[in-house]
Short mmCIF file of C-alpha atoms in Angstrom, two decimals:
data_model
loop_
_atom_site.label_atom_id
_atom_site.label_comp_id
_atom_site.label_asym_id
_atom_site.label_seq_id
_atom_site.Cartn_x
_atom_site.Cartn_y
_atom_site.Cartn_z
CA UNK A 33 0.00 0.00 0.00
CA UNK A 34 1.08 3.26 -1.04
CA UNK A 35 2.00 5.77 1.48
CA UNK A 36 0.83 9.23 2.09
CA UNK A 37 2.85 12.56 1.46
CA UNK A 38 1.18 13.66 5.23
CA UNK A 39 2.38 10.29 6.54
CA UNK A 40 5.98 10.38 5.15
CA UNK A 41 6.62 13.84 6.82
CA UNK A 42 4.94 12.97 9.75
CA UNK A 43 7.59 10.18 9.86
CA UNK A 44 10.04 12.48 8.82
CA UNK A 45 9.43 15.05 11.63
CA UNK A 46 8.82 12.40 14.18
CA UNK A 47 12.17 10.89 13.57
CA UNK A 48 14.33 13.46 12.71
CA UNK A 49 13.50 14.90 16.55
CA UNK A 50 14.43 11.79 17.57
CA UNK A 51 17.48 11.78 15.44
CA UNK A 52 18.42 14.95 17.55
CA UNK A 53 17.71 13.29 21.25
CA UNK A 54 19.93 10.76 20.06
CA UNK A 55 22.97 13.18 19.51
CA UNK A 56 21.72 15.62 21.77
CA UNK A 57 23.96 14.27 24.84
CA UNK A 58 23.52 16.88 27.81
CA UNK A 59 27.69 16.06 28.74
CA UNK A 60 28.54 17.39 24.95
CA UNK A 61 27.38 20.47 26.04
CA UNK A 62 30.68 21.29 27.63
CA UNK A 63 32.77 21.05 24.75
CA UNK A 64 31.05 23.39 22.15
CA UNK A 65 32.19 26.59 24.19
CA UNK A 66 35.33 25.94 24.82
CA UNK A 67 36.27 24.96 21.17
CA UNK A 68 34.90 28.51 20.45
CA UNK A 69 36.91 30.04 23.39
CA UNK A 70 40.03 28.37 21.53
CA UNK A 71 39.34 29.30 17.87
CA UNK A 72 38.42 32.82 18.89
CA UNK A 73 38.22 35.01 15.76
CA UNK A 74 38.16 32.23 13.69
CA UNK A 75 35.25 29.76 15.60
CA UNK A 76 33.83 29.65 12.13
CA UNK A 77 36.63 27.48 10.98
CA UNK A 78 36.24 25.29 14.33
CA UNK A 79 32.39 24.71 13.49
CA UNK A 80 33.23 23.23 10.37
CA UNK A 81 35.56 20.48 11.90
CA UNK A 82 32.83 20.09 14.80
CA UNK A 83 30.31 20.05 12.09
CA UNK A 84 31.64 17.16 10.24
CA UNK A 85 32.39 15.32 13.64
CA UNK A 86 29.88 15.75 15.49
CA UNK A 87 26.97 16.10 13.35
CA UNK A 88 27.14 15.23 9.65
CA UNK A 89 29.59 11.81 10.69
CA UNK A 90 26.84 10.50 13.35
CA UNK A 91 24.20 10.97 10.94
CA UNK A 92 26.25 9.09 7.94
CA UNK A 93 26.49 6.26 10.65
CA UNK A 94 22.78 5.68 11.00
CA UNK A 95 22.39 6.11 7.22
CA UNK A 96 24.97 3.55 6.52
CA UNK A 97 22.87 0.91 8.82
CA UNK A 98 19.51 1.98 6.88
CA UNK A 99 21.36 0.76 3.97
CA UNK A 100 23.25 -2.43 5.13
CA UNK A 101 20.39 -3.64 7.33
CA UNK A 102 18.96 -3.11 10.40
CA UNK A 103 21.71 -2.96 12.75
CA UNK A 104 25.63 -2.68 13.08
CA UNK A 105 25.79 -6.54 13.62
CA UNK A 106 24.73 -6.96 9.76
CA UNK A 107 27.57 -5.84 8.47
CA UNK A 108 29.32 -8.52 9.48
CA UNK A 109 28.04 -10.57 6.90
CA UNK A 110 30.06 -8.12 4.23
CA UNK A 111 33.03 -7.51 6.24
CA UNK A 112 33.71 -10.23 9.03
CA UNK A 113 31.52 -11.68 11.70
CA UNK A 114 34.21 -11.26 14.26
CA UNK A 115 35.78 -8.37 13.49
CA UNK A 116 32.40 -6.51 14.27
CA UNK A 117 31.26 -8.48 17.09
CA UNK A 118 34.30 -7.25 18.65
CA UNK A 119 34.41 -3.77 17.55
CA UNK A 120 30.95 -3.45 18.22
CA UNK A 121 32.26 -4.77 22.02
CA UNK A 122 34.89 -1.78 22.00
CA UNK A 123 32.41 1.07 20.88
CA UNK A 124 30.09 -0.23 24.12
CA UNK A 125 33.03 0.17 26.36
CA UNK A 126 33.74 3.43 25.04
CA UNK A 127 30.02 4.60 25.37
CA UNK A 128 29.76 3.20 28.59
CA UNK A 129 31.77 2.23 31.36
CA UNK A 130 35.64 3.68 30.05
CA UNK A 131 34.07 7.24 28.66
CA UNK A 132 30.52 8.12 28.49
CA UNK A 133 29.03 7.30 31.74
CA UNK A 134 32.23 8.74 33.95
CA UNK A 135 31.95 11.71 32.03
CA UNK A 136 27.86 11.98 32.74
CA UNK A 137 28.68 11.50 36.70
CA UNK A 138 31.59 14.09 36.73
CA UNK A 139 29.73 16.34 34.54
CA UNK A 140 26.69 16.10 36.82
CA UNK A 141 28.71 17.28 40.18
CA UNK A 142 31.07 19.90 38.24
CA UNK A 143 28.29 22.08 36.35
CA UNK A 144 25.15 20.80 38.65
CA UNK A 145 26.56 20.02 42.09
CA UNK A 146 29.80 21.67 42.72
CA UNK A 147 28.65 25.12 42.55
CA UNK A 148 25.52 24.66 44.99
CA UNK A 149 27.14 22.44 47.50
CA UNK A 150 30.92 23.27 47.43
CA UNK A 151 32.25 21.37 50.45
CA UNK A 152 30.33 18.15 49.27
CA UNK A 153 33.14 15.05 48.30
CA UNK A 154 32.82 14.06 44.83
CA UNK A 155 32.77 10.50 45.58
CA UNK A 156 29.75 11.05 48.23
CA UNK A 157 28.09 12.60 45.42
CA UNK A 158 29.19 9.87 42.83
CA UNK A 159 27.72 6.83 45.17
CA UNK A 160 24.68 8.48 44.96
CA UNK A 161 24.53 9.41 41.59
CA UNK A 162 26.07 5.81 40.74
CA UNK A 163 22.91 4.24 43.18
CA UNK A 164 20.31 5.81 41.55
CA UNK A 165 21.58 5.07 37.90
CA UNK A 166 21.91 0.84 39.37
CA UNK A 167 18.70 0.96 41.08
CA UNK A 168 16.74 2.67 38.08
CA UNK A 169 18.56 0.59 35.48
CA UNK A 170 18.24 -3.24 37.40
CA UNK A 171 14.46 -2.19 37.13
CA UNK A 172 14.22 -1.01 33.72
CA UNK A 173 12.12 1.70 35.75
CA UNK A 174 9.52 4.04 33.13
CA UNK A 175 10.36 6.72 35.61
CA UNK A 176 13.82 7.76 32.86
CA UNK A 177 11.53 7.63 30.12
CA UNK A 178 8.59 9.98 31.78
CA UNK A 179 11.43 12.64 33.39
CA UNK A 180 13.65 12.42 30.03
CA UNK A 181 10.11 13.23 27.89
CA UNK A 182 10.32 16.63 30.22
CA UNK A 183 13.75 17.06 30.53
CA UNK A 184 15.10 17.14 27.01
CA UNK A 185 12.17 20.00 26.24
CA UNK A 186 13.13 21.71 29.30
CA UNK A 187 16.93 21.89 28.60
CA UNK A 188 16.34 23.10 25.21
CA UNK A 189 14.26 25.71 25.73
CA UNK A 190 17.26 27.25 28.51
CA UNK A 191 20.13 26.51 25.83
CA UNK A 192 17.76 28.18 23.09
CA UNK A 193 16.94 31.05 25.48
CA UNK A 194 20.91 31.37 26.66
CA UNK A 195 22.15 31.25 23.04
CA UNK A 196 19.34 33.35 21.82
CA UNK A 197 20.06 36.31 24.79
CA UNK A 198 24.32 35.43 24.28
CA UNK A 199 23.50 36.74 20.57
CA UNK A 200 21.27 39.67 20.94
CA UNK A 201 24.07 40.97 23.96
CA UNK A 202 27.07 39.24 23.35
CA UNK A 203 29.24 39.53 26.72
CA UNK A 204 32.40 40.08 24.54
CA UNK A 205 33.95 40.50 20.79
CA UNK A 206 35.88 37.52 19.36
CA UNK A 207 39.59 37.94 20.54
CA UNK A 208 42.46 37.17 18.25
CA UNK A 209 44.14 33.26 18.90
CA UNK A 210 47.61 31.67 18.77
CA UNK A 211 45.05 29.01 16.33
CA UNK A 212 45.03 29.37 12.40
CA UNK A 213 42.09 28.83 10.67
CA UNK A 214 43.55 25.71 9.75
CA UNK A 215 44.06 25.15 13.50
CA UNK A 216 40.89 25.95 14.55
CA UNK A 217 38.97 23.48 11.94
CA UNK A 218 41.48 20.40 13.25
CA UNK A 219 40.71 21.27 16.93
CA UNK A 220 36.92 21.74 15.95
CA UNK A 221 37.17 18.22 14.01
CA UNK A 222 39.36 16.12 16.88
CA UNK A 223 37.31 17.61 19.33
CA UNK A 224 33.56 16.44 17.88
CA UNK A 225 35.22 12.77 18.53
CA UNK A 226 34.80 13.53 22.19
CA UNK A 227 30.83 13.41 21.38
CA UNK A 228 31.29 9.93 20.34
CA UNK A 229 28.12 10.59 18.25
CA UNK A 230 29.86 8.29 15.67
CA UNK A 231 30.08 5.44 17.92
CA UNK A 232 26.72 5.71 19.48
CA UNK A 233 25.02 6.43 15.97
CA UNK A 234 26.17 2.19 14.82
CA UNK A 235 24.73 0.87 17.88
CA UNK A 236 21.51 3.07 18.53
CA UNK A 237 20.66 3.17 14.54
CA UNK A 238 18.56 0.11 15.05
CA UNK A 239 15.97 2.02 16.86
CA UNK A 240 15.68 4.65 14.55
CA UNK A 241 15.28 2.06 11.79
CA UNK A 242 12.74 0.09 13.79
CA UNK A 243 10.72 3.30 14.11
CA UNK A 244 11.12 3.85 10.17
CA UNK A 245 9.61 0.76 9.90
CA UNK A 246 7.00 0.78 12.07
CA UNK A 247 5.67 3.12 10.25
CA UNK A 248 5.65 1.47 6.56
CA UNK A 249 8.92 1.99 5.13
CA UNK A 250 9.94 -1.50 5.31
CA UNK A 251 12.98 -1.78 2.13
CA UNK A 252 15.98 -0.33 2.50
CA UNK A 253 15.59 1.90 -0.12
CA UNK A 254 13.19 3.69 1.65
CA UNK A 255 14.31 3.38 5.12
CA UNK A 256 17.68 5.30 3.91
CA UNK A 257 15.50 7.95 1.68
CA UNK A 258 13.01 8.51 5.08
CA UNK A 259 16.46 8.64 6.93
CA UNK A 260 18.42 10.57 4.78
CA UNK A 261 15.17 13.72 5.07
CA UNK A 262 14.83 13.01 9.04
CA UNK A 263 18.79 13.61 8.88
CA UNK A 264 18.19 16.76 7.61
CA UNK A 265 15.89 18.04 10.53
CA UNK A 266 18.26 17.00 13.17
CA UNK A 267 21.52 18.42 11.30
CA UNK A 268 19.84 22.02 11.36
CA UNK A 269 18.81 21.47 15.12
CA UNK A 270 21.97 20.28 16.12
CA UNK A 271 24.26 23.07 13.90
CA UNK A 272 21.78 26.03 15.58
CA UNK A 273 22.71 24.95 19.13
CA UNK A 274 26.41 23.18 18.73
CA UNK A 275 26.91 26.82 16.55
CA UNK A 276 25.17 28.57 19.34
CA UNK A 277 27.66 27.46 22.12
CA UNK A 278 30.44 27.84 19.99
CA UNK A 279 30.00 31.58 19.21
CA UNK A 280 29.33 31.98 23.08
CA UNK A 281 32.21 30.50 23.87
CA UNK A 282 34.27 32.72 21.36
CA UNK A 283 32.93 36.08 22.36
CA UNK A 284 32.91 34.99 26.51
CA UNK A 285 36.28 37.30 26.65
CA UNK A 286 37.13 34.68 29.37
CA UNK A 287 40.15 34.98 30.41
CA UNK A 288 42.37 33.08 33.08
CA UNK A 289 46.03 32.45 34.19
CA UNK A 290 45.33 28.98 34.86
CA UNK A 291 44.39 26.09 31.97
CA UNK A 292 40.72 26.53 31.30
CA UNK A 293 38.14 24.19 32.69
CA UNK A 294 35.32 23.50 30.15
CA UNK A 295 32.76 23.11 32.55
CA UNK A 296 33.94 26.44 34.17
CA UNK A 297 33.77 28.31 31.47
CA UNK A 298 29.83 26.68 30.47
CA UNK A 299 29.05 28.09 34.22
CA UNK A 300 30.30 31.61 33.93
CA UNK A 301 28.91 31.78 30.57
CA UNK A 302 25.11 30.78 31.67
CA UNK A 303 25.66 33.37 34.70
CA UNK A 304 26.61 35.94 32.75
CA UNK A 305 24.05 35.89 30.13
CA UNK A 306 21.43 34.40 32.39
CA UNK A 307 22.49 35.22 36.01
CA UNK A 308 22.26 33.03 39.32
CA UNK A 309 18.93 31.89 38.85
CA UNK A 310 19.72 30.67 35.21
CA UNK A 311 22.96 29.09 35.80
CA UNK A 312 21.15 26.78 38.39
CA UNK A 313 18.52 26.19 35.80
CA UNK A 314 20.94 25.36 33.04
CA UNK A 315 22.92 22.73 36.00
CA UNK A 316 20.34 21.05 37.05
CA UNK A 317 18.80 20.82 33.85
CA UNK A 318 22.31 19.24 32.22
CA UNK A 319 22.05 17.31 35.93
CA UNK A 320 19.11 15.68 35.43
CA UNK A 321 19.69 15.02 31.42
CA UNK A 322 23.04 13.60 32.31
CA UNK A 323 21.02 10.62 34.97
CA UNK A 324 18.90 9.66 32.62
CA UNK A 325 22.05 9.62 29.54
CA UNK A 326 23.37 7.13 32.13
CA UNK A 327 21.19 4.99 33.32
CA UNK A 328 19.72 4.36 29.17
CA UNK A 329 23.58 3.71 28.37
CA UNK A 330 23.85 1.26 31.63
CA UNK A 331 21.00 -0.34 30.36
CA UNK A 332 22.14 -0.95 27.30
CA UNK A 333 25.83 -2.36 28.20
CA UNK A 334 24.10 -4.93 30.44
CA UNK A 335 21.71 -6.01 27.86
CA UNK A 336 24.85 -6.15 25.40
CA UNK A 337 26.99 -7.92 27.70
CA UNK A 338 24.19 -10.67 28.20
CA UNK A 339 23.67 -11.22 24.42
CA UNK A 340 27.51 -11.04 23.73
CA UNK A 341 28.52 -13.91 26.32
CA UNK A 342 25.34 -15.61 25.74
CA UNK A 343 23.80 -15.50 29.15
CA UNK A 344 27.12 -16.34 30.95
CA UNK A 345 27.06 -12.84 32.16
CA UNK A 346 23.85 -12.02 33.30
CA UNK A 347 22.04 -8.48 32.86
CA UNK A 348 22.20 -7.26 36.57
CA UNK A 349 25.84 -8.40 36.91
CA UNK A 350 26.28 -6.75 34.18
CA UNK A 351 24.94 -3.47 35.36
CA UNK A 352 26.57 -3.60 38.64
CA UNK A 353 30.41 -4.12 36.81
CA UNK A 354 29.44 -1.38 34.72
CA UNK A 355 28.12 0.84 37.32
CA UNK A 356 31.40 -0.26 39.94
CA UNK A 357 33.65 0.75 37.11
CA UNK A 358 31.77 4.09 36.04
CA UNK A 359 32.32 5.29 39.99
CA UNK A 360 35.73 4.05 39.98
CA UNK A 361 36.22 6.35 36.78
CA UNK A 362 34.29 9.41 37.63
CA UNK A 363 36.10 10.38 40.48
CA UNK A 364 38.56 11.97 37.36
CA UNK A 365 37.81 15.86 36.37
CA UNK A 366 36.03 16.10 33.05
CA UNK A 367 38.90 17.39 31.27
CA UNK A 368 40.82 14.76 32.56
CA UNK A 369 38.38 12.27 31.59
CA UNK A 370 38.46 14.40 28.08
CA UNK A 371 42.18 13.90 27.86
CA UNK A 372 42.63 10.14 28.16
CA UNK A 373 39.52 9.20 26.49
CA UNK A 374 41.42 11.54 23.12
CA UNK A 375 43.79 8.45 22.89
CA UNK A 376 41.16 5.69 22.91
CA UNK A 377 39.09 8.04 20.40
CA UNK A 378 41.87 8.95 18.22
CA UNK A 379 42.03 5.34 17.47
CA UNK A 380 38.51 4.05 17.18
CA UNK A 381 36.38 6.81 15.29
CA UNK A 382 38.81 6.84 12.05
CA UNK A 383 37.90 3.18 11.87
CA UNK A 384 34.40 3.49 12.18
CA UNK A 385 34.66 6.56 10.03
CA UNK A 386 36.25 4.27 7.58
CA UNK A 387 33.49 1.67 7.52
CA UNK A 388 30.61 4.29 7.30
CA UNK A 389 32.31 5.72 3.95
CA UNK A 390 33.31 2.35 2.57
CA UNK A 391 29.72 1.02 3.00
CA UNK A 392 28.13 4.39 1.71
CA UNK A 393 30.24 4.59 -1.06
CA UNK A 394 30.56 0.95 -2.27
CA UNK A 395 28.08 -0.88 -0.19
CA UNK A 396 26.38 -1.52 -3.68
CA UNK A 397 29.39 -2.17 -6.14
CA UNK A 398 31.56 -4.17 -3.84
CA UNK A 399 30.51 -7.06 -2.37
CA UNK A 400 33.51 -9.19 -1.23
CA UNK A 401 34.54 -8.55 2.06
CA UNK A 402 38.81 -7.93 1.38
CA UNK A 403 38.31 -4.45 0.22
CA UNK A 404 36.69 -3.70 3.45
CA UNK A 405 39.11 -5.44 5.33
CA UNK A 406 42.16 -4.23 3.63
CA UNK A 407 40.76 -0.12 3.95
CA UNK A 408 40.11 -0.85 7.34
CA UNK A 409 43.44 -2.31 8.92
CA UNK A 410 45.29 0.92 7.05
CA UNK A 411 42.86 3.04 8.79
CA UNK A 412 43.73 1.11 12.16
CA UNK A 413 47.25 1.78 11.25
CA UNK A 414 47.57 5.22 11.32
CA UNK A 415 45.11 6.11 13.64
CA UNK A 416 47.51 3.75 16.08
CA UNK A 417 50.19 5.92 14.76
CA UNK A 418 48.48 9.37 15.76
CA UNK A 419 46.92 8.02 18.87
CA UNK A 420 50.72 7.12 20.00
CA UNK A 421 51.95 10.48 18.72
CA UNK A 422 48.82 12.38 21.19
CA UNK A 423 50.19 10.29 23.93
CA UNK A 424 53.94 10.95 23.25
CA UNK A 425 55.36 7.83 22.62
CA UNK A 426 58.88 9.29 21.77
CA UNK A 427 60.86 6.31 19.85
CA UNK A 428 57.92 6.31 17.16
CA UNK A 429 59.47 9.93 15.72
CA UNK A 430 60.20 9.27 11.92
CA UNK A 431 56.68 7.50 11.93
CA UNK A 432 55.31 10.54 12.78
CA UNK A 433 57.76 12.14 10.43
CA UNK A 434 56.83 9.96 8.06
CA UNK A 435 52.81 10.06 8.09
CA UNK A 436 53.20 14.16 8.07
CA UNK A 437 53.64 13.11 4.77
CA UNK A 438 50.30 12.19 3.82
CA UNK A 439 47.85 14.53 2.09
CA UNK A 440 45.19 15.83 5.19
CA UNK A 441 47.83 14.86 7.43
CA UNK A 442 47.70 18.32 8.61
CA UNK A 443 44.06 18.47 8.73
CA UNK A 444 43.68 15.14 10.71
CA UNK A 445 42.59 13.64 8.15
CA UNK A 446 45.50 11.60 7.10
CA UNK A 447 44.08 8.25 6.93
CA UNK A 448 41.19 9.31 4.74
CA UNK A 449 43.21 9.10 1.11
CA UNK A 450 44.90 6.04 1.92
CA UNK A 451 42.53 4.03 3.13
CA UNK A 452 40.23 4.42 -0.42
CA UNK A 453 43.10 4.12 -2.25
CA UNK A 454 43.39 0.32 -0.12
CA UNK A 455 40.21 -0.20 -1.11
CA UNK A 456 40.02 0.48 -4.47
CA UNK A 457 42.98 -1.07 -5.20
CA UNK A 458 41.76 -4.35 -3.41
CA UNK A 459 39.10 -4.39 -5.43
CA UNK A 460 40.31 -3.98 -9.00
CA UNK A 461 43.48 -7.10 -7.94
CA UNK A 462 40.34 -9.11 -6.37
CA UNK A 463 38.58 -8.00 -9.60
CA UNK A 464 41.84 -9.18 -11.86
CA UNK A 465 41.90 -12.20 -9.97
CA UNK A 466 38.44 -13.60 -10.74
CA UNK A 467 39.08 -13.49 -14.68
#
């Protein structure tokens, strides 16, 4: 049965907003402004980088599961069972337990706690936080879905209002940086890994697809057409408030002797556009979004951990390792969280870059799986190499020499040329091979 033009945007709205809850993570909040603090005059050229990042890479990732199937898992009938099932393991830990969920706890006392009760320990807080998030999560309680339906409209409507008011009365003009404009685009672009929008957008697609479906749109083709518009919706709503915070952050005219503390710098801006009574609006509000971000993400990393060791590791033991190691974790500063979680990052999202593009691009033309395979390890090869160069591994020098090389090296982008020109070339000697 043929589908209605009301019905397909209907669908299109509906899941495009829920495109933008996906991506919408209240802890990504903190990064935004100070990227724009950094870039200064030129927090146009850091937007782009976030922008490709943060917002137009996630959104490739759940169009490149519309096409392939209905989840990350299928595509390891076209590039190796085992390869996904345990990158797919990797991108949980780095969405849970190892990144995500510290960061929503540490977030949670630095912008919402910290600044209301000051002489309140972090890890008194974090027990508590961490209780709530096992209790709520062992009882797959509807209480996160009924406060996130409020919270998410809520937070948005502050951020739009603080952005909005930021604009109109801007605290300060842009001041000149030590960045280039070349500079600012590769911090804006490194940076948007710290979302780990990318990573989430494999593993979450399947409920956006499922939704597609549910509402008639049952063949690829138009699961990735009803994606690709819903895309669309969420990539404006996401650019207006990621582009928002950025230009805030640019024109805060903070200033400070010490090394600047992202979650700092989100607090003085909210209480200087917005005042005392907003800045406790806007932490609470990231507060409450951040509980509910963890206890969905705990959820989910038991239920993984279940399917992936078939049973052996049951869903509540699951959820109490996870939460156990999330306290242990959290009692680190966000920007030190930030920091090591760059290394782990600087690794992982090229390669799941890679896979979105290879897929997107040849997921039609190229069916055997070396290509893939091939593209992917020399993606996993220098993203090794720059991850050991961020952590300054010293003896790996004319590597990094080397690599510099590359064309995009400079842009971060250095694995990008090489690994299509593995691919293609994989192809055409598989292609030679078969005559």
């Amino acid at each position: 049965m043929e589908l209605g033009n009301k019905h397909k945007w209907s669908t299109v709205t509906t899941v495009g907003f829920a495109l933008f809850a996906m991506f919408f993570g209240a802890g990504n909040l903190i990064l935004p402004p100070f990227i724009g603090l950094e870039a200064g005059n030129d927090w146009l050229w850091a937007l782009l980088g976030f922008f490709v990042t943060a917002i137009i890479a996630p959104f490739l990732g759940v169009l490149m599961v519309a096409k392939a199937g209905t989840n990350f898992t299928h595509l390891g009938d076209r590039i190796h069972p085992e390869l996904i099932k345990w990158l797919t393991l990797f991108v949980i830990l780095c969405i849970g337990p190892l990144i995500a969920i510290p960061r929503t706890g540490s977030t949670t006392f630095e912008v919402g706690i910290a600044p209301l009760l000051p002489d309140l320990p972090k890890i008194a807080f974090l027990v508590v936080f961490f209780g709530v998030v096992l209790v709520l999560s062992i009882s797959k309680s509807k209480i996160v879905d009924i406060i996130g339906k409020f919270l998410t409209p809520f937070l948005l409507i502050v951020l739009v209002l603080l952005i909005v008011l930021g604009i109109l009365f801007p605290l300060h003009h842009t001041l000149p940086s030590d960045f280039t404009a070349k500079d600012s685009f590769v911090f804006g672009f490194t940076e948007g890994y710290q979302t780990m929008d990318v990573l989430a957008s494999v593993i979450f697609a399947g409920i956006i697809i499922s939704a597609v479906s549910e509402k008639g749109y049952h063949s690829p083709e138009k699961r990735s057409h009803i994606t690709l518009l819903s895309g669309g919706i969420s990539t404006i709503c996401l650019l207006l408030i990621y582009g928002g915070l950025i230009y805030l952050g640019a024109t805060s005219g903070y200033l400070t002797d010490n090394e600047v503390s992202r979650t700092d710098l989100l607090l003085h801006i909210s209480h200087a556009v917005l005042g005392k009574w907003g800045t406790t609006a806007v932490a609470l509000a990231i507060g409450f979004a951040c509980l509910t971000t963890a206890i969905a993400l705990t959820s989910s990393v038991g239920s993984f951990f279940e399917e992936f060791t078939k049973g052996r590791l049951p869903y509540k033991v699951g959820v109490v390792l996870c939460t156990i190691v999330s306290i242990v974790l959290s009692i680190n500063k966000v920007d030190s969280i930030i920091q090591y979680a760059a290394y782990i990052l600087l690794f992982l999202y090229p390669i799941v870059f890679t896979i979105i593009l290879d897929v997107l691009l040849f997921g039609n033309t190229v069916k055997s799986r070396t290509p893939y395979l091939v593209s992917i390890a020399v993606t996993a090869v220098l993203s090794f190499i720059d991850s050991c160069k961020t952590w300054g591994v010293s003896s790996l020098e004319q590597v990094y020499a080397l690599k510099a090389y590359l064309p995009l090296d400079s842009y971060s982008l250095g694995w990008s040329l090489p690994s299509l020109l593995a691919f293609l070339g994989a192809a055409v000697l598989q292609g030679r091979g078969k005559r």
